[in-house]
Amino acid sequence: MPIVHNGAVTSCVFFAVSGNSYSAGTFISSTVGVPALTHSFCKQNNPAVQTMDPSEVEFLAEKEMVKIIPNFSLDKIYLIGGDLGPFNPGLPVDVPVWLALNLKQRQKCRIVPPEWMDVEKLEEIRELERKEDAFTPVPSPYYMELTKLLLNHASDNIPKADEIRTLVKDIWDTRIAKLRLSADSFISQQEAHAKLDNLTLMEINTTRTFLLDSLNCMYKLRSNLQPGSNKGKALDY
Amino acid sequence: MFVTDIRKEFYDVVVNQRVALLISSDIDALCACKILQALFHCDQVQYTLVPVTGWQDLGTAFLEHKEQFHYFVLVNCGANVDLLEMLQPDEDSVFFICDTHRPVDVINVYNDTQIKLLIKQDDDLGVPSYDDIFRDEDEEDGDDSGNESDLGSEPSGKRRRFDEILFDYEQYEYHGTSAAMMLFELAWVLSKDTKDMLWWAIIGLTDQWVHDKITHMKYVTDIATMQRHVSRHNHRNEDEENSLSIDCMRISFEYDLRLTLYQHWSLYESICNSCYTSCNFKLWSLNGQKKLQEFLADMGLPLKQVRQKFNCMDISIKENLRDVIEESSNKYGMKDIRIQTFGVHFGFKNRFLASDVVHAAAALLESTEKDESASDTFIKALDCLSRSNLERLHLGIDLAKKKLIAIQQTVASCICTNLILSQGPFLYCYLMEGTPDVKLFSKPMALTLLCKYLLKAFVHSTRNKRCKLLPLIMAAPMDVEKGTVIVAGIPPESETSDKKNFFGRAFEKAAESTSSRTLHDHFDTSSNKTGKIWLFLIELKTEDRTKFLDALITLLS
């Protein structure tokens, strides 16, 4: 249901709900007299527009747990974020991805691919994604980053690595295409509210800048058409 | 002393220490260095890498680092001299030497505290036993109360025997198992061997073969050892259902052609510039060119295809190329145009043979750009061995092509203009300063390659039977400003050369007698040995050259 304030659309809230995490992006509009519409202009004048680097998203993804089989032994280690171990040669243990990659590069472990990183499962997910119009549940909230990290560093431990890479890319492409379509219709139909389920942080991050900036520009255009109504009031939600 | 358990006595000792790595400038040493660096990275060992090019460099590097380091690892340098006497280290410095130069100096063998040799003892070393060499010292002490007449004859008898044994032992200098292979075995014992390390070990072995340091028999034996490792790695990860990603490195055994760099060049260029084919066809003469055309026609290869880049050749021709070439070359007297080697394959585009990488790395290591110091070229050559630096490897291949073309042209001009003079007991050739590409030959490896090709070509081209059995001495300007000349000597060409041959202290004597200013800096020579050497490289002042040669002639004839 569109939220209408003072007879004009002044702000939009874009929600996305995905598996564990939830992020909301908002923009703050401030009216400025000159109706210049370049992207960068909008960005410069919105100091509070949040941008997130893909490498930051990857950093967050490295906190996910993955199973490894170490070839050394070590007692339990107590880190600030939690306890890990103990490590015994040949016995599988769950560790965060950052530690798994470090150990793999030092040839101290073998990485076991996550359950969802399997050709048949990914094929099913891809078919489902292509059939549905909405977004289908993802195998993991960080599926894209994990695929990239694990296949770059541990492709010798993952069977059929090339096919998995292709399948994950297909799933990503389908979802991004849907996202683009949805953003396009959102902007052109001047909706005020949209709800998209099952998006991952990486996908949101991909559209974040463009979507928010373009909505901002649209708002400026519209507010400049009605010179009397919103004189330089900054509204934020 | 020789290290028996390389893991306990070497790796476990250095893994918690800071180590200085002193690496010699040849490809085998570079590969060994890469393997050791990879092992050190896994265990986060702190190390300092110092490239050394000769004895003086080694001394300077040691002096610079002796305050901070107790453990030194020397790769491909230091085994064939009395290291402790040369470097005068402190009591607590320990040296780990992984060197292919033989014979190992007896003092290094029998020192128990400071020198540890990372060399396999079954490498037919023939080290004389301790008693034979060191006994005379004890005997002399115990002869105080002996008979006067006996005293006179005994010590001299023993000393003569001692001299003889030592002389026999140090008579011939040759090369042993590749350092890269030794360090690969260390990695294998630690279960940390990867395909990258295996590939580096193969490159180290191939370097020894390309630069003619080991006999064919030894090469084939070592290839068999490497083949076992390659099969073990290939079976480790592959199933029928779960095949490896295309980006993973695959090493395969190849019985491939002896045409240098042919997969990165055109077939025609490669045949013209490879030593084996060029000498057999005598491509510096018109007759030779005609024979080459006949050869290509005999195989049914159209000239247009053969002059194209190899990758763009017709697939139907490429399929049976090796067999077709082998058949035809048998008719032209080239019986072993195929050689056992390994190739690597990763990604869709990248295929390399081990010899390709050796040539590329050697060209980078000895590149003569103006503003590149020895350590710059060392680091560049080291980089080109990693898989992630493919542009550098391709650059190296281009430089190697130029180097090979330069060698062939120099050989052709030397033969055609009769620059090789028979000076009695040996053949002699001097490259004038204005010769094209002469800068390339101021470096030891390039000069050595040139020498060998030249001798082979000469043997094929001359009709004088006596000349075919002579060794060759070659001189080329080394540094125009300092006025030095680099002189290399190689033994005569023979079918069954065992790579253990002579050149005599004739060089040293000639240098002394004419008081020429010489510098015996290269690791392949040892200036204070009674030994006979198969490859001798020295630096000489240009003015002294003629005197030196005259003295040499008189000495050897």
mmCIF file of C-alpha atoms in Angstrom, chain B residues 321-520:
data_model
loop_
_atom_site.group_PDB
_atom_site.id
_atom_site.type_symbol
_atom_site.label_atom_id
_atom_site.label_comp_id
_atom_site.label_asym_id
_atom_site.label_seq_id
_atom_site.Cartn_x
_atom_site.Cartn_y
_atom_site.Cartn_z
ATOM 1 C CA LEU B 321 53.372 -34.400 -36.201
ATOM 2 C CA ARG B 322 55.698 -36.110 -33.780
ATOM 3 C CA ASP B 323 55.532 -39.511 -35.425
ATOM 4 C CA VAL B 324 55.863 -38.080 -38.906
ATOM 5 C CA ILE B 325 58.897 -36.043 -37.930
ATOM 6 C CA GLU B 326 60.491 -38.960 -36.170
ATOM 7 C CA GLU B 327 60.119 -41.194 -39.204
ATOM 8 C CA SER B 328 61.575 -38.687 -41.595
ATOM 9 C CA SER B 329 64.391 -37.610 -39.351
ATOM 10 C CA ASN B 330 65.546 -41.204 -39.082
ATOM 11 C CA LYS B 331 66.183 -41.083 -42.807
ATOM 12 C CA TYR B 332 68.328 -37.981 -42.417
ATOM 13 C CA GLY B 333 70.500 -39.424 -39.701
ATOM 14 C CA MET B 334 68.851 -37.822 -36.713
ATOM 15 C CA LYS B 335 68.165 -40.853 -34.626
ATOM 16 C CA ASP B 336 67.034 -39.280 -31.408
ATOM 17 C CA ILE B 337 64.956 -36.306 -32.307
ATOM 18 C CA ARG B 338 62.536 -37.202 -29.565
ATOM 19 C CA ILE B 339 63.358 -36.818 -25.918
ATOM 20 C CA GLN B 340 61.527 -37.740 -22.749
ATOM 21 C CA THR B 341 60.255 -34.723 -20.942
ATOM 22 C CA PHE B 342 57.219 -33.336 -19.155
ATOM 23 C CA GLY B 343 54.625 -30.794 -20.101
ATOM 24 C CA VAL B 344 52.215 -28.766 -18.014
ATOM 25 C CA HIS B 345 48.737 -27.689 -18.888
ATOM 26 C CA PHE B 346 46.467 -25.309 -16.960
ATOM 27 C CA GLY B 347 43.538 -23.229 -18.110
ATOM 28 C CA PHE B 348 42.443 -23.487 -21.701
ATOM 29 C CA LYS B 349 45.341 -21.730 -23.348
ATOM 30 C CA ASN B 350 48.432 -22.503 -21.392
ATOM 31 C CA ARG B 351 50.615 -25.431 -22.317
ATOM 32 C CA PHE B 352 54.320 -25.431 -21.706
ATOM 33 C CA LEU B 353 57.079 -27.966 -21.948
ATOM 34 C CA ALA B 354 59.727 -27.992 -19.244
ATOM 35 C CA SER B 355 62.444 -26.961 -21.693
ATOM 36 C CA ASP B 356 60.375 -23.937 -22.780
ATOM 37 C CA VAL B 357 60.322 -22.666 -19.227
ATOM 38 C CA VAL B 358 64.044 -23.322 -18.813
ATOM 39 C CA HIS B 359 64.917 -21.293 -21.878
ATOM 40 C CA ALA B 360 62.570 -18.482 -20.885
ATOM 41 C CA ALA B 361 63.924 -18.273 -17.359
ATOM 42 C CA ALA B 362 67.543 -18.413 -18.548
ATOM 43 C CA ALA B 363 66.894 -15.609 -21.018
ATOM 44 C CA LEU B 364 65.331 -13.478 -18.280
ATOM 45 C CA LEU B 365 68.114 -14.266 -15.827
ATOM 46 C CA GLU B 366 70.803 -13.204 -18.252
ATOM 47 C CA SER B 367 69.022 -10.393 -20.006
ATOM 48 C CA THR B 368 71.318 -7.530 -20.877
ATOM 49 C CA GLU B 369 69.035 -4.540 -20.476
ATOM 50 C CA LYS B 370 70.900 -1.435 -19.462
ATOM 51 C CA ASP B 371 69.354 -0.554 -16.144
ATOM 52 C CA GLU B 372 68.892 -3.983 -14.693
ATOM 53 C CA SER B 373 71.141 -5.184 -11.956
ATOM 54 C CA ALA B 374 71.844 -8.814 -11.240
ATOM 55 C CA SER B 375 69.263 -8.934 -8.483
ATOM 56 C CA ASP B 376 66.570 -7.401 -10.727
ATOM 57 C CA THR B 377 67.012 -10.074 -13.342
ATOM 58 C CA PHE B 378 67.156 -12.716 -10.636
ATOM 59 C CA ILE B 379 63.822 -11.620 -9.213
ATOM 60 C CA LYS B 380 62.252 -11.449 -12.669
ATOM 61 C CA ALA B 381 63.442 -14.922 -13.540
ATOM 62 C CA LEU B 382 62.191 -16.188 -10.185
ATOM 63 C CA ASP B 383 58.795 -14.599 -10.833
ATOM 64 C CA CYS B 384 58.377 -16.154 -14.238
ATOM 65 C CA LEU B 385 58.335 -19.590 -12.618
ATOM 66 C CA SER B 386 55.019 -18.939 -10.823
ATOM 67 C CA ARG B 387 51.794 -19.703 -12.562
ATOM 68 C CA SER B 388 50.369 -16.272 -11.899
ATOM 69 C CA ASN B 389 53.025 -14.437 -13.881
ATOM 70 C CA LEU B 390 52.296 -15.680 -17.344
ATOM 71 C CA GLU B 391 53.099 -12.397 -19.111
ATOM 72 C CA ARG B 392 56.585 -12.579 -17.694
ATOM 73 C CA LEU B 393 56.960 -16.125 -18.912
ATOM 74 C CA HIS B 394 55.847 -15.105 -22.387
ATOM 75 C CA LEU B 395 58.300 -12.221 -22.290
ATOM 76 C CA GLY B 396 60.996 -14.698 -21.344
ATOM 77 C CA ILE B 397 60.045 -16.928 -24.249
ATOM 78 C CA ASP B 398 60.393 -13.994 -26.629
ATOM 79 C CA LEU B 399 63.819 -13.150 -25.221
ATOM 80 C CA ALA B 400 64.809 -16.792 -25.512
ATOM 81 C CA LYS B 401 63.817 -16.806 -29.167
ATOM 82 C CA LYS B 402 66.023 -13.781 -29.803
ATOM 83 C CA LYS B 403 68.860 -15.428 -27.933
ATOM 84 C CA LEU B 404 68.578 -18.624 -29.970
ATOM 85 C CA ILE B 405 68.476 -16.726 -33.232
ATOM 86 C CA ALA B 406 71.554 -14.778 -32.152
ATOM 87 C CA ILE B 407 73.374 -17.999 -31.285
ATOM 88 C CA GLN B 408 72.559 -19.574 -34.625
ATOM 89 C CA GLN B 409 73.643 -16.529 -36.560
ATOM 90 C CA THR B 410 76.888 -16.294 -34.639
ATOM 91 C CA VAL B 411 77.548 -19.972 -35.208
ATOM 92 C CA ALA B 412 76.804 -19.641 -38.895
ATOM 93 C CA SER B 413 79.086 -16.646 -39.282
ATOM 94 C CA CYS B 414 81.902 -18.283 -37.320
ATOM 95 C CA ILE B 415 81.785 -21.384 -39.469
ATOM 96 C CA CYS B 416 81.450 -19.543 -42.745
ATOM 97 C CA THR B 417 84.236 -17.093 -42.020
ATOM 98 C CA ASN B 418 86.470 -19.741 -40.471
ATOM 99 C CA LEU B 419 86.804 -17.935 -37.184
ATOM 100 C CA ILE B 420 87.599 -21.172 -35.430
ATOM 101 C CA LEU B 421 91.332 -21.648 -35.408
ATOM 102 C CA SER B 422 93.042 -24.852 -34.604
ATOM 103 C CA GLN B 423 95.757 -23.895 -32.147
ATOM 104 C CA GLY B 424 97.415 -27.248 -31.803
ATOM 105 C CA PRO B 425 96.005 -28.913 -28.747
ATOM 106 C CA PHE B 426 92.683 -27.123 -28.881
ATOM 107 C CA LEU B 427 90.327 -25.103 -31.028
ATOM 108 C CA TYR B 428 90.014 -21.457 -30.348
ATOM 109 C CA CYS B 429 87.508 -18.804 -31.265
ATOM 110 C CA TYR B 430 87.347 -15.162 -30.308
ATOM 111 C CA LEU B 431 84.288 -12.976 -30.759
ATOM 112 C CA MET B 432 85.267 -9.468 -31.737
ATOM 113 C CA GLU B 433 83.678 -6.552 -30.021
ATOM 114 C CA GLY B 434 81.654 -5.444 -32.992
ATOM 115 C CA THR B 435 79.944 -8.763 -33.591
ATOM 116 C CA PRO B 436 76.168 -8.419 -33.494
ATOM 117 C CA ASP B 437 74.577 -9.535 -30.238
ATOM 118 C CA VAL B 438 77.949 -9.951 -28.606
ATOM 119 C CA LYS B 439 76.527 -8.459 -25.414
ATOM 120 C CA LEU B 440 74.404 -11.555 -24.966
ATOM 121 C CA PHE B 441 77.511 -13.680 -24.795
ATOM 122 C CA SER B 442 79.068 -11.829 -21.930
ATOM 123 C CA LYS B 443 76.997 -14.010 -19.623
ATOM 124 C CA PRO B 444 78.181 -17.477 -18.615
ATOM 125 C CA MET B 445 75.157 -19.589 -19.518
ATOM 126 C CA ALA B 446 74.669 -17.993 -22.908
ATOM 127 C CA LEU B 447 78.373 -18.279 -23.691
ATOM 128 C CA THR B 448 78.344 -21.928 -22.687
ATOM 129 C CA LEU B 449 75.409 -22.667 -24.972
ATOM 130 C CA LEU B 450 77.156 -20.874 -27.797
ATOM 131 C CA CYS B 451 80.324 -22.885 -27.199
ATOM 132 C CA LYS B 452 78.516 -26.161 -27.330
ATOM 133 C CA TYR B 453 76.550 -25.346 -30.455
ATOM 134 C CA LEU B 454 79.688 -24.060 -32.108
ATOM 135 C CA LEU B 455 81.651 -27.156 -31.322
ATOM 136 C CA LYS B 456 78.873 -29.410 -32.554
ATOM 137 C CA ALA B 457 78.542 -27.394 -35.733
ATOM 138 C CA PHE B 458 82.276 -27.420 -36.266
ATOM 139 C CA VAL B 459 82.474 -31.150 -35.806
ATOM 140 C CA HIS B 460 79.765 -31.608 -38.388
ATOM 141 C CA SER B 461 81.301 -29.240 -40.854
ATOM 142 C CA THR B 462 84.966 -30.066 -40.783
ATOM 143 C CA ARG B 463 86.574 -32.915 -42.647
ATOM 144 C CA ASN B 464 89.724 -32.926 -40.585
ATOM 145 C CA LYS B 465 89.473 -36.022 -38.413
ATOM 146 C CA ARG B 466 91.968 -34.792 -35.868
ATOM 147 C CA CYS B 467 90.106 -31.576 -35.278
ATOM 148 C CA LYS B 468 86.954 -33.433 -34.369
ATOM 149 C CA LEU B 469 88.526 -34.617 -31.155
ATOM 150 C CA LEU B 470 89.756 -31.311 -29.896
ATOM 151 C CA PRO B 471 88.283 -29.261 -27.113
ATOM 152 C CA LEU B 472 87.127 -25.724 -27.722
ATOM 153 C CA ILE B 473 88.094 -22.531 -25.969
ATOM 154 C CA MET B 474 85.989 -19.498 -26.623
ATOM 155 C CA ALA B 475 86.549 -15.900 -25.611
ATOM 156 C CA ALA B 476 84.056 -13.056 -25.732
ATOM 157 C CA PRO B 477 84.220 -9.491 -24.441
ATOM 158 C CA MET B 478 82.648 -9.292 -21.024
ATOM 159 C CA ASP B 479 82.711 -5.678 -20.001
ATOM 160 C CA VAL B 480 83.909 -3.109 -22.467
ATOM 161 C CA GLU B 481 84.612 -0.425 -19.870
ATOM 162 C CA LYS B 482 86.602 -2.616 -17.556
ATOM 163 C CA GLY B 483 88.287 -4.280 -20.473
ATOM 164 C CA THR B 484 87.636 -7.830 -19.434
ATOM 165 C CA VAL B 485 87.109 -10.898 -21.512
ATOM 166 C CA ILE B 486 85.249 -14.027 -20.502
ATOM 167 C CA VAL B 487 86.873 -17.272 -21.522
ATOM 168 C CA ALA B 488 85.109 -20.602 -21.572
ATOM 169 C CA GLY B 489 86.531 -24.009 -22.283
ATOM 170 C CA ILE B 490 84.588 -27.172 -23.030
ATOM 171 C CA PRO B 491 85.767 -30.729 -23.582
ATOM 172 C CA PRO B 492 85.732 -32.357 -26.999
ATOM 173 C CA GLU B 493 82.576 -33.637 -28.553
ATOM 174 C CA SER B 494 82.218 -37.344 -28.164
ATOM 175 C CA GLU B 495 79.391 -39.809 -28.528
ATOM 176 C CA THR B 496 79.726 -41.274 -25.095
ATOM 177 C CA SER B 497 80.863 -38.228 -23.201
ATOM 178 C CA ASP B 498 80.500 -38.782 -19.539
ATOM 179 C CA LYS B 499 80.586 -35.087 -18.827
ATOM 180 C CA LYS B 500 83.583 -35.631 -16.629
ATOM 181 C CA ASN B 501 86.427 -34.308 -18.471
ATOM 182 C CA PHE B 502 89.448 -32.279 -18.272
ATOM 183 C CA PHE B 503 90.825 -28.964 -18.777
ATOM 184 C CA GLY B 504 93.660 -28.972 -16.518
ATOM 185 C CA ARG B 505 95.421 -26.718 -14.243
ATOM 186 C CA ALA B 506 96.855 -25.639 -17.543
ATOM 187 C CA PHE B 507 94.537 -22.654 -17.277
ATOM 188 C CA GLU B 508 95.837 -21.750 -13.884
ATOM 189 C CA LYS B 509 99.438 -22.339 -14.806
ATOM 190 C CA ALA B 510 99.116 -20.294 -17.943
ATOM 191 C CA ALA B 511 97.559 -17.507 -15.943
ATOM 192 C CA GLU B 512 100.355 -17.598 -13.376
ATOM 193 C CA SER B 513 103.182 -17.827 -15.825
ATOM 194 C CA THR B 514 102.060 -14.876 -17.857
ATOM 195 C CA SER B 515 100.916 -12.984 -14.760
ATOM 196 C CA SER B 516 97.627 -12.322 -16.447
ATOM 197 C CA ARG B 517 95.034 -10.695 -14.307
ATOM 198 C CA THR B 518 92.429 -13.376 -14.039
ATOM 199 C CA LEU B 519 89.398 -13.829 -11.896
ATOM 200 C CA HIS B 520 88.180 -17.328 -11.234
#
